[in-house]
Coordinates of C-alpha atoms in Angstrom, one line a residue:
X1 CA 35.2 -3.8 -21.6
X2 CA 38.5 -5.8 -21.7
X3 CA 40.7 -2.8 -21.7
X4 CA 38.9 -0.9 -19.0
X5 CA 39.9 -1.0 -15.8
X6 CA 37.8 -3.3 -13.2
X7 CA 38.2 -0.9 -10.9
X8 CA 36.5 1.9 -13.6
X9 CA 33.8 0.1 -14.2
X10 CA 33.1 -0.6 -10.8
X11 CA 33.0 2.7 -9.8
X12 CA 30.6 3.8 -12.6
X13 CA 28.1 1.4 -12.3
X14 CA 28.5 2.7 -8.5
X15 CA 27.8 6.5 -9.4
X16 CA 24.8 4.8 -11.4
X17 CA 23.3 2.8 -8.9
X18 CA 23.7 6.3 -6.3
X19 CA 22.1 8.8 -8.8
X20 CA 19.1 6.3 -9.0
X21 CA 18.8 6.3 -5.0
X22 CA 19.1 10.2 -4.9
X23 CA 16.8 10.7 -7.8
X24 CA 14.0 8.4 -5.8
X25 CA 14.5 10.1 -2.6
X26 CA 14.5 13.4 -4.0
X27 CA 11.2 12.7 -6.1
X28 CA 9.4 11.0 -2.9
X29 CA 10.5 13.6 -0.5
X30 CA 8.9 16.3 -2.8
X31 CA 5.7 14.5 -3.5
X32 CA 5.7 14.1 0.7
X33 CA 5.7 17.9 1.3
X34 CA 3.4 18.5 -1.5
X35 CA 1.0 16.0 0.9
X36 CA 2.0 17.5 4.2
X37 CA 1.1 20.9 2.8
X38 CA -2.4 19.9 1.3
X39 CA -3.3 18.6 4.4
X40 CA -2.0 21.7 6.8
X41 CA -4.2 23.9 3.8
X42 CA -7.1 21.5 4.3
X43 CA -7.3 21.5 8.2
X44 CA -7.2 25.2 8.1
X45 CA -9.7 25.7 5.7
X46 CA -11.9 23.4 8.2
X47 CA -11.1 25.4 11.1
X48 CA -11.5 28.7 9.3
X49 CA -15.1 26.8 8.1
X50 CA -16.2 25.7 11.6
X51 CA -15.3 28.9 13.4
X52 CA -17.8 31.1 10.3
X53 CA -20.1 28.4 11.1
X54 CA -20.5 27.9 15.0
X55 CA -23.3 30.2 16.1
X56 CA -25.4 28.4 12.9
X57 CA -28.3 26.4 12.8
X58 CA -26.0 22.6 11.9
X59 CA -29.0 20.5 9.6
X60 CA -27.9 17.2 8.3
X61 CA -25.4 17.6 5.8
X62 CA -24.0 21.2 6.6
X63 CA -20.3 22.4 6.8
X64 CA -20.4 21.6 10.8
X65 CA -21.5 17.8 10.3
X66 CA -18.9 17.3 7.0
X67 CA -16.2 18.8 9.1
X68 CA -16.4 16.0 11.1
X69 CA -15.8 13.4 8.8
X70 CA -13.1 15.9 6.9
X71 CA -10.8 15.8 10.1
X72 CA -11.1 12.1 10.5
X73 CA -10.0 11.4 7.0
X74 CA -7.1 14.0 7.5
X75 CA -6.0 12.5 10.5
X76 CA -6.2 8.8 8.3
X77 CA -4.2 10.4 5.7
X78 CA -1.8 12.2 7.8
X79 CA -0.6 8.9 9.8
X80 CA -0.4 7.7 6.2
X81 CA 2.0 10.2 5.0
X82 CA 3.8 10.0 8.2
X83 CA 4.4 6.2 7.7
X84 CA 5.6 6.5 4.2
X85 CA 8.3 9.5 5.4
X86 CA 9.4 7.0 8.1
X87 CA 9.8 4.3 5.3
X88 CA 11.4 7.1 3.2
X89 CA 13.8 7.7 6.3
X90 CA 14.8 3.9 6.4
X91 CA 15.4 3.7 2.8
X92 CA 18.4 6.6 3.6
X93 CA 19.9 4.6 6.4
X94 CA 19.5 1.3 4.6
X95 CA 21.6 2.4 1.4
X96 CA 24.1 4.1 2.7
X97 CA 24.3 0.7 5.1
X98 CA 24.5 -1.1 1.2
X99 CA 27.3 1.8 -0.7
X100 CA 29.2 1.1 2.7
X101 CA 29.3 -2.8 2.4
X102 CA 29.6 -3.0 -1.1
X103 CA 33.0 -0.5 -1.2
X104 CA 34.4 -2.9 1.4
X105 CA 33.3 -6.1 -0.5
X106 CA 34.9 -4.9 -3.5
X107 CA 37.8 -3.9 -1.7
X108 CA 38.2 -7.5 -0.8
X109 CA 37.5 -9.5 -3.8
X110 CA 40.0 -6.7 -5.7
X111 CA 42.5 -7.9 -3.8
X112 CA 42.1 -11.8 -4.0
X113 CA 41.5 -11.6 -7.7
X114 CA 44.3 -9.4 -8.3
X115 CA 46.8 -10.9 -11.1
X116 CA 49.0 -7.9 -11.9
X117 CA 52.7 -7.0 -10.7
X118 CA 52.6 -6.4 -6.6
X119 CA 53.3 -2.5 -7.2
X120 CA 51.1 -2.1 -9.8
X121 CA 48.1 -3.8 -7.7
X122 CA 49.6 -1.7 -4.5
X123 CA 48.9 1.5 -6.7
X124 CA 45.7 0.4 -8.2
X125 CA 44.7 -0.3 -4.5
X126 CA 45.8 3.1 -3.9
X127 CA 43.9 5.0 -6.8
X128 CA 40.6 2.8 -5.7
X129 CA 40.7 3.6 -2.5
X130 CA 41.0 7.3 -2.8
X131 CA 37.9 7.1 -5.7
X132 CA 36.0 5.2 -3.1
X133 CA 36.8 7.4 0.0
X134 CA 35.8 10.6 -2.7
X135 CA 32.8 8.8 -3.1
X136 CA 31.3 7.7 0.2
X137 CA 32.0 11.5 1.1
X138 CA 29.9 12.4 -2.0
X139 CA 27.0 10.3 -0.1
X140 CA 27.4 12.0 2.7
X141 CA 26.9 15.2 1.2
X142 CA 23.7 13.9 -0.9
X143 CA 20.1 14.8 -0.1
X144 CA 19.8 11.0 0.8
X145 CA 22.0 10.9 3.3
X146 CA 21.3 14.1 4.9
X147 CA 17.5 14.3 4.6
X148 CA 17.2 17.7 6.3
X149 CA 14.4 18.8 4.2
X150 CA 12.8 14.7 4.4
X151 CA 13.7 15.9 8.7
X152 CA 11.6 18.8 8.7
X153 CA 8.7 17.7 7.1
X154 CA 8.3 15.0 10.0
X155 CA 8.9 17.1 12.2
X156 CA 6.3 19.8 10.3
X157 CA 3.9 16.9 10.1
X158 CA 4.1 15.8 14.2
X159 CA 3.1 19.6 14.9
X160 CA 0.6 19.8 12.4
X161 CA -1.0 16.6 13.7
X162 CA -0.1 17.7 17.3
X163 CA -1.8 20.8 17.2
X164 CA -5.3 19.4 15.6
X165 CA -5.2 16.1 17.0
X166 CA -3.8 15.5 20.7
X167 CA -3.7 19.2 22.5
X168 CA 0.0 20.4 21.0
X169 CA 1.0 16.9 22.8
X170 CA 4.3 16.1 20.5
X171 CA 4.8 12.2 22.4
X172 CA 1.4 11.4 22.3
X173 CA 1.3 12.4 18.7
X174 CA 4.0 10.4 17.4
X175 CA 2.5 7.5 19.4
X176 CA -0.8 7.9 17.1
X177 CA 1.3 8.4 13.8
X178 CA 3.5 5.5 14.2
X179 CA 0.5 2.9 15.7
X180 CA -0.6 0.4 13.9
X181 CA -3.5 1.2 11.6
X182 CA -6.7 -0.8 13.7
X183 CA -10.5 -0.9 11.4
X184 CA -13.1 0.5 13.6
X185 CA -15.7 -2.5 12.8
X186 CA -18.7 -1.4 14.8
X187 CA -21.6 -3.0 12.7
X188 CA -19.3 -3.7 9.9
X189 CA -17.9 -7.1 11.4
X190 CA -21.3 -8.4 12.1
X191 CA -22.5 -7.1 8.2
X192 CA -19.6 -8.7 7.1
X193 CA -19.7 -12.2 8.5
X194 CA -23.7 -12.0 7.9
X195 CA -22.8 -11.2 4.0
X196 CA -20.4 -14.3 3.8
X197 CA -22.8 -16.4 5.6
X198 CA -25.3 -15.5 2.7
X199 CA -22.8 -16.2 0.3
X200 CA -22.1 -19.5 1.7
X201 CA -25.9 -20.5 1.4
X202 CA -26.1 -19.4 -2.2
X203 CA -22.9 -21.4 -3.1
X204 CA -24.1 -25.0 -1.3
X205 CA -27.5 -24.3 -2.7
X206 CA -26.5 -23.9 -6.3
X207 CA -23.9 -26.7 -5.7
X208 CA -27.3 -29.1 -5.1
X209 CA -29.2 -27.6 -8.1
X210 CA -26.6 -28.0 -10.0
X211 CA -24.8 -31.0 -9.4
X212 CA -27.5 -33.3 -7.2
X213 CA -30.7 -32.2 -8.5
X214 CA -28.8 -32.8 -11.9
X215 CA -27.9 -36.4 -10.8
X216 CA -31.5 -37.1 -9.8
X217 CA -33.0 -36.3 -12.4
X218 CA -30.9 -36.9 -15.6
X219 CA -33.6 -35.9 -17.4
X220 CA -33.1 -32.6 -17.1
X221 CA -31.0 -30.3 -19.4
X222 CA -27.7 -29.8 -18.0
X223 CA -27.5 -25.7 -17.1
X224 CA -24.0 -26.2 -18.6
X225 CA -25.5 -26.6 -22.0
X226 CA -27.2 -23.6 -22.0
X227 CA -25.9 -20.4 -23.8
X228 CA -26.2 -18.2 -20.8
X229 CA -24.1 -20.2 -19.2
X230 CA -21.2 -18.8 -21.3
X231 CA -22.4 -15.4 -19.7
X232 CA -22.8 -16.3 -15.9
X233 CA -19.3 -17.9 -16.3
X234 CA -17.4 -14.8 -17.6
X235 CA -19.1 -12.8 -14.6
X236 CA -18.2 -15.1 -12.2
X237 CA -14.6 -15.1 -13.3
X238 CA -15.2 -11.0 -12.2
X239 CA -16.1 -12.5 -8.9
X240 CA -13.6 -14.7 -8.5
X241 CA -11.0 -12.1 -9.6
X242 CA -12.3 -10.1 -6.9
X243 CA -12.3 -12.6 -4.1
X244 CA -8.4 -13.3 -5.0
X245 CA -7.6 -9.4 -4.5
X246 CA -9.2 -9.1 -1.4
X247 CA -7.2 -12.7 -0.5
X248 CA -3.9 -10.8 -1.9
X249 CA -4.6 -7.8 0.6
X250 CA -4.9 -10.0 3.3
X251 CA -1.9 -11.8 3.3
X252 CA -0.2 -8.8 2.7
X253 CA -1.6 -7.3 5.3
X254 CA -0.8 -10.0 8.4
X255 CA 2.7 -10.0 6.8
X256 CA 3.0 -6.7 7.3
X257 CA 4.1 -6.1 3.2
X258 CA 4.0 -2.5 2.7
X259 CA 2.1 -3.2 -1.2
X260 CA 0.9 0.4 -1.4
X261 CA 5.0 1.4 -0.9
X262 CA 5.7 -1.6 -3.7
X263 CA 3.2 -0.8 -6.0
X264 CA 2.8 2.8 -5.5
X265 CA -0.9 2.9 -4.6
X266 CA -2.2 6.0 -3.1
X267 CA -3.6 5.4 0.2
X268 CA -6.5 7.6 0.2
X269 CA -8.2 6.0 -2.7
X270 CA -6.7 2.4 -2.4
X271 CA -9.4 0.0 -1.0
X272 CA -8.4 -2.1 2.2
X273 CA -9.4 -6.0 2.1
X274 CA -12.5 -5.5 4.6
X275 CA -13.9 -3.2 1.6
X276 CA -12.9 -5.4 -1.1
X277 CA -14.4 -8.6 1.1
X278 CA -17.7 -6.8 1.4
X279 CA -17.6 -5.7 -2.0
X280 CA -17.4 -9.4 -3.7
X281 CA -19.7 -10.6 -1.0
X282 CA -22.4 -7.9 -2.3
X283 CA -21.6 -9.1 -5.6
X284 CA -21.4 -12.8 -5.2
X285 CA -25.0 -12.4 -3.3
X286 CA -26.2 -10.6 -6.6
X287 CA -24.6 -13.0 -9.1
X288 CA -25.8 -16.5 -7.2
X289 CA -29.2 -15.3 -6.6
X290 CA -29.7 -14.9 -10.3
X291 CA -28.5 -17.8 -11.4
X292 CA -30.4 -19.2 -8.9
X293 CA -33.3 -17.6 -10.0
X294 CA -32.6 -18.6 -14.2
X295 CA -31.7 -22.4 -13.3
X296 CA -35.4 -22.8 -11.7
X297 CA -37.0 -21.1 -14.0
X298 CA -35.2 -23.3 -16.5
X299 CA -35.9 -26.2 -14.8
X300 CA -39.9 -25.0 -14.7
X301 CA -39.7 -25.0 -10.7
X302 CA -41.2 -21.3 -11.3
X303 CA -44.0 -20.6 -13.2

């Protein structure tokens, strides 16, 4: 590169770095329409379903009753979507903010670190700036930067949501799309903390087996001896793996880290930390109540 120009290579890497942001944009704002128009398909299928469907007998687990729980998961999936074209929309603003900067920082430090004859820097100054002035209007011709199509699809997806969801209201529509995401509990909160409460019971009482009973009477084989043991500790490293995920999407959570935009999770399928909490509860519950179970039996506490 020593007989390159710095100026050159700065303003490749730059059309480098700018076809890998219009290249992302362009690829997310197509899989977002391809969402936006599942879901307008879907809610008209369920409209279409409910209105073949509304002088019908409705028995447990008919079109009318599964409607119900279709909308609500659209609506879920649709603030969703809406979130991520928000995201999608801050992503534009933010790196044209960072082309912007970066032109002007270089601009700068060209200048300091020039070594070369005064004309000859004048009219490298010169040649940059007109490359840079070329490109920066190259930006704001891009996809990125204009994001008509990325414009429309919000605005498709406020009516859509709109028109199924708050009465053709538009404001109170965007209000719902952009809100926070709350967990409707109910029951769940009082399953959840009765779960862990059961967990913590299982954990202190296999502590005492374990570890007192085992002091008391050193007679006793030591569980750890034991070949199962090599068994029950592999599955509990699956419980333990479990409890750390549900610890990850906690924090991430309450810190307000967008990890399904990070690690490109799909929403619909991706399971929230609630979920993942009661999962390794029901699991922990299953995996300390047999080994429980095995370390009296060992022990000869059960016949």
């Amino acid at each position: 590169f020593s007989g390159i120009p710095l100026s050159q290579l700065f303003m490749e890497q730059l059309n480098i770095e700018f076809a890998k942001v219009n290249g992302f944009y362009n690829h997310q704002q197509a899989i977002l329409c391809e969402r936006v128009a599942f879901y307008e398909d879907s809610l008209r299928n369920t409209v279409t379903a409910r209105r073949s469907s509304i002088n019908a007998p409705s028995p447990p687990g008919s079109p009318r009753n599964r409607d119900v729980y279709t909308r609500e998961s659209i609506m879920r999936a649709l603030r969703e979507c809406y979130r991520s074209m928000v995201q999608l929309q801050n992503f534009t603003q933010l790196n044209y903010t960072a082309f912007v900067k970066i032109c002007k920082k270089f601009r700068k430090t060209l200048r300091r670190a020039s070594t070369v004859p005064v004309g000859q820097s004048m009219a490298e100054e010169g040649v940059l700036d007109t490359e840079v002035d070329q490109f920066m209007q190259g930006v704001k011709d891009s996809d990125f930067f204009r994001a008509v199509e990325l414009n429309g699809v919000i605005t498709r997806c406020e009516t859509l949501y709109a028109r199924h969801f708050t009465s053709n209201n538009i404001l109170i529509a965007r209000a719902q799309l952009l809100a926070k995401q709350q967990i409707d509990y109910d029951w769940a909160m009082f399953e959840g903390g009765m779960h862990f409460g059961i967990v913590l019971v299982l954990v202190f009482w296999v502590l005492w087996d374990v570890i007192v009973d085992g002091y008391m009477h050193p007679s006793d084989l030591s569980v750890f001896g034991e070949d199962a043991f090599i068994v029950y500790r592999g599955f509990a490293s699956f419980v333990l793996l479990m409890w750390c995920w549900g610890v990850n999407l906690f924090v991430w959570n309450k810190a307000r880290i967008n990890y399904l935009y990070i690690f490109e999770l799909d929403p619909e399928v991706t399971a929230t930390y609630p979920r993942v909490f009661r999962t390794a509860c029901n699991c922990t519950i299953v995996f300390m109540s047999n080994f429980l179970l095995f370390n009296k039996v060992r022990r000869g506490d059960f016949p």
